[in-house]
XYZ file of C-alpha atoms in Angstrom:
301
model
C 143.772 21.076 188.966
C 141.824 24.010 187.524
C 138.656 22.985 189.388
C 140.626 22.507 192.612
C 142.135 25.966 192.283
C 138.658 27.440 191.768
C 137.482 25.709 194.938
C 140.333 27.311 196.888
C 139.357 30.714 195.470
C 135.732 30.167 196.541
C 136.731 29.044 200.048
C 139.063 32.018 200.443
C 136.287 34.339 199.285
C 134.032 32.988 202.044
C 136.755 33.464 204.640
C 137.530 37.014 203.493
C 133.841 37.882 203.904
C 133.454 36.194 207.295
C 136.769 37.180 208.922
C 138.056 39.974 206.697
C 141.028 39.883 204.347
C 143.464 41.280 206.907
C 142.371 38.896 209.677
C 142.466 35.777 207.493
C 145.787 33.968 207.636
C 147.189 31.612 205.028
C 146.849 28.845 207.613
C 143.120 29.648 207.880
C 142.868 29.192 204.120
C 144.810 25.918 204.205
C 142.574 24.522 206.966
C 139.306 25.673 205.403
C 140.105 24.506 201.865
C 141.924 21.316 202.880
C 145.134 21.878 200.930
C 148.801 21.837 201.835
C 151.038 24.895 202.022
C 152.951 23.636 198.973
C 149.744 23.373 196.944
C 148.725 26.892 198.012
C 152.007 28.430 196.853
C 151.807 26.429 193.631
C 148.528 28.234 192.950
C 149.262 31.675 194.444
C 152.553 33.408 195.288
C 150.888 35.305 198.156
C 147.600 36.094 199.891
C 147.450 39.313 197.854
C 147.568 37.304 194.625
C 144.773 35.115 196.000
C 142.416 38.037 196.608
C 143.218 39.252 193.090
C 142.053 35.843 191.871
C 138.859 36.278 193.921
C 138.129 39.605 192.213
C 138.887 38.108 188.790
C 136.596 35.141 189.476
C 133.730 37.463 190.442
C 134.371 39.655 187.406
C 134.535 36.717 184.975
C 131.205 35.321 186.151
C 129.583 38.753 185.999
C 130.969 39.386 182.488
C 129.588 36.051 181.237
C 126.126 36.803 182.594
C 126.301 40.434 181.433
C 127.164 39.377 177.881
C 124.453 36.707 177.865
C 121.910 39.497 178.332
C 122.949 40.789 174.886
C 122.043 37.547 173.109
C 119.421 38.257 170.466
C 119.127 41.902 171.581
C 120.028 45.207 169.961
C 123.059 46.943 171.451
C 121.168 50.239 171.481
C 118.300 48.818 173.577
C 118.583 50.847 176.781
C 116.471 48.320 178.721
C 119.225 45.715 178.200
C 121.701 48.203 179.686
C 119.390 48.661 182.694
C 119.331 44.871 183.184
C 123.141 44.733 182.931
C 123.458 47.357 185.671
C 120.930 45.546 187.844
C 122.944 42.347 187.363
C 126.064 44.217 188.492
C 124.291 45.450 191.643
C 123.110 41.952 192.501
C 126.579 40.507 191.886
C 128.230 43.160 194.073
C 125.723 42.540 196.862
C 125.959 38.742 196.686
C 129.758 38.743 196.687
C 130.102 41.529 199.298
C 132.326 43.307 196.809
C 132.306 46.704 198.525
C 133.442 45.119 201.792
C 136.351 43.423 200.016
C 137.326 46.672 198.280
C 137.291 48.540 201.610
C 139.583 45.865 203.093
C 142.041 46.405 200.265
C 142.089 50.194 200.635
C 142.853 50.059 204.365
C 145.762 47.689 203.724
C 149.378 48.759 203.202
C 149.622 46.881 199.895
C 150.067 49.606 197.269
C 150.189 47.098 194.396
C 146.866 45.598 195.476
C 145.300 49.064 195.734
C 146.507 49.808 192.214
C 144.935 46.551 191.036
C 141.532 47.656 192.373
C 141.879 51.123 190.844
C 142.523 49.507 187.456
C 139.386 47.407 187.866
C 137.381 50.541 188.621
C 138.769 52.203 185.501
C 137.912 49.110 183.466
C 134.313 49.440 184.644
C 134.242 53.087 183.535
C 135.687 51.965 180.187
C 132.957 49.312 179.779
C 130.221 51.822 180.614
C 131.656 54.391 178.203
C 131.660 51.825 175.388
C 128.069 50.856 176.195
C 127.156 54.546 175.960
C 128.635 54.517 172.455
C 126.316 51.596 171.645
C 123.322 53.424 173.120
C 123.832 56.972 171.910
C 125.990 56.619 168.794
C 129.392 57.766 167.551
C 128.146 61.289 166.833
C 127.864 61.918 170.576
C 131.237 60.333 171.385
C 132.975 63.630 172.381
C 130.584 64.051 175.329
C 130.199 60.459 176.494
C 133.154 60.219 178.874
C 131.765 63.215 180.775
C 128.334 61.549 180.798
C 129.822 58.232 181.956
C 131.447 59.844 184.988
C 128.380 61.953 185.834
C 126.104 58.919 185.534
C 128.414 56.679 187.586
C 128.546 59.225 190.418
C 124.802 59.871 190.308
C 123.959 56.179 190.454
C 126.429 55.495 193.267
C 125.143 58.356 195.420
C 121.475 57.552 194.817
C 122.063 53.939 195.847
C 124.072 55.022 198.894
C 121.494 57.446 200.275
C 118.606 55.138 199.468
C 120.378 52.489 201.562
C 120.746 54.996 204.411
C 116.969 55.533 204.367
C 116.012 52.438 206.359
C 112.330 53.004 205.644
C 112.770 53.210 201.872
C 110.932 50.641 199.780
C 112.518 51.793 196.525
C 114.068 48.872 194.637
C 117.524 49.121 193.072
C 116.105 48.584 189.586
C 113.887 51.650 190.100
C 116.921 53.738 191.058
C 118.790 52.513 187.978
C 115.871 53.458 185.717
C 115.562 56.846 187.417
C 119.257 57.583 186.782
C 119.100 56.267 183.199
C 116.148 58.585 182.473
C 118.198 61.530 183.782
C 121.171 60.311 181.723
C 119.237 60.517 178.447
C 118.416 64.156 179.129
C 122.022 64.937 180.096
C 123.379 63.382 176.884
C 120.905 65.355 174.787
C 121.716 68.571 176.637
C 125.514 68.421 176.429
C 125.503 67.269 172.795
C 123.152 70.101 171.785
C 125.186 72.714 173.673
C 128.517 71.137 172.557
C 129.900 71.193 176.104
C 132.868 68.897 176.726
C 135.101 68.743 179.796
C 137.002 65.482 179.362
C 138.203 64.070 176.050
C 137.468 60.339 175.545
C 141.135 59.538 174.802
C 141.846 60.283 178.487
C 140.533 56.801 179.294
C 143.491 55.170 177.551
C 145.892 57.563 179.276
C 144.406 56.806 182.706
C 144.579 53.081 182.105
C 148.161 53.366 180.908
C 149.195 55.528 183.880
C 147.641 53.071 186.313
C 149.828 50.202 185.170
C 153.411 49.057 184.813
C 154.715 47.078 181.832
C 153.227 43.775 182.994
C 149.949 45.478 183.801
C 149.779 46.926 180.300
C 149.349 43.351 179.135
C 146.840 42.736 181.933
C 144.702 45.666 180.722
C 144.969 44.614 177.081
C 144.040 41.052 178.026
C 140.932 42.166 179.926
C 139.851 44.405 177.041
C 140.474 41.753 174.410
C 138.839 38.906 176.360
C 135.794 41.088 177.111
C 135.369 41.807 173.400
C 135.703 38.111 172.558
C 133.211 37.116 175.272
C 130.756 39.609 173.823
C 131.170 37.985 170.393
C 130.748 34.468 171.819
C 127.550 35.507 173.568
C 126.224 37.091 170.376
C 127.036 34.432 167.746
C 126.788 31.054 169.550
C 123.182 30.103 170.189
C 123.738 26.669 171.748
C 123.950 27.246 175.507
C 126.284 24.321 176.275
C 128.733 25.279 173.521
C 128.606 28.942 174.525
C 129.368 28.005 178.125
C 132.240 25.762 176.995
C 133.958 28.524 175.003
C 133.471 31.108 177.743
C 135.057 28.705 180.253
C 138.023 28.187 177.925
C 138.471 31.932 177.700
C 138.255 32.317 181.485
C 140.848 29.580 181.914
C 143.324 31.278 179.556
C 142.824 34.612 181.287
C 143.301 33.214 184.791
C 146.279 31.076 183.761
C 148.080 34.130 182.396
C 147.192 36.515 185.199
C 147.545 34.220 188.222
C 150.588 32.154 187.272
C 154.088 33.563 187.015
C 154.944 30.623 184.749
C 151.796 29.993 182.668
C 151.459 26.481 181.266
C 151.945 27.223 177.593
C 150.740 23.817 176.367
C 147.383 24.294 178.125
C 146.951 27.797 176.702
C 147.744 26.553 173.185
C 145.304 23.653 173.628
C 142.556 26.032 174.763
C 143.232 28.368 171.823
C 143.046 25.415 169.450
C 139.633 24.530 170.877
C 138.423 28.111 170.393
C 139.586 27.949 166.757
C 137.494 24.835 166.104
C 134.344 26.908 166.530
C 133.146 27.895 163.025
C 131.307 30.927 164.417
C 134.551 32.356 165.839
C 136.948 31.511 163.027
C 138.282 34.619 161.287
C 136.461 36.989 163.610
C 138.337 40.180 164.409
C 137.935 39.549 168.165
C 139.519 36.082 168.105
C 142.301 37.261 165.784
C 143.111 40.181 168.117
C 143.057 37.885 171.152
C 145.446 35.401 169.517
C 147.816 38.157 168.405
C 147.951 39.505 171.941
C 148.684 36.063 173.395
C 151.318 35.343 170.769
C 153.091 38.577 171.658
C 152.973 37.743 175.374
C 153.931 34.076 174.969
C 156.907 34.917 172.755
C 158.061 37.518 175.263
C 157.594 35.721 178.561
C 156.902 32.030 178.100
C 159.533 30.741 175.701
């Protein structure tokens, strides 16, 4: 059932790219994926929930590959960060992510727009935390400012390079150019002690962008990202690493995409994660289980 649902998500993704989200009907999705209307609504309450699942599927795959780049590497190696950003660019291009985001923002679905804004904030949060890895806790007061400056600089450089049809500059070169500028900016603002935005604003923004259910959604994304990072770092066997990452993705998607998550499947997946000796008693797995226990007790009993 899980694999079948993933196939529907992939087929819908193709249709949204080819026809556009607005122009794609549920009947188009049924015909293209070969499922009944009853099966569709068993998987997704609406077309809006389906495109959310598309974004989550893209994000989960990108996070797995992004974390795999950290295996055997130092967190403060800036070249690994460059490769992570390049991976993000390639993922966005392959999945036509910007086109999908534009479709959402021209829609009248305010909840869906809020979903995308949360994802954008989550990306800023990830980048900020990577800056902590790269530049250290002593520069923490200035790193949210640097995250936002860097994000805008990179976005605009990529945009105007794309507009220059004759440009032969590769995206990886633009990333390195912006990262080189970033290092100088971090040094400058930390030496001059200039701060505009306090880092705790990130938590406030994330909180303000969500309702009560979405608070759990944000916590789940943060907690699962931390656990994926640990899995990538401590499990050397590729097949086992892939197995545990897939279990984590399944739990995340089951909780986010289903109004009535199948508790027995979540518990079974958690049990499998706990059989891994490398993950037992890790702070990340403990935090993840505590979060799920709180949610399960509240909504699934």
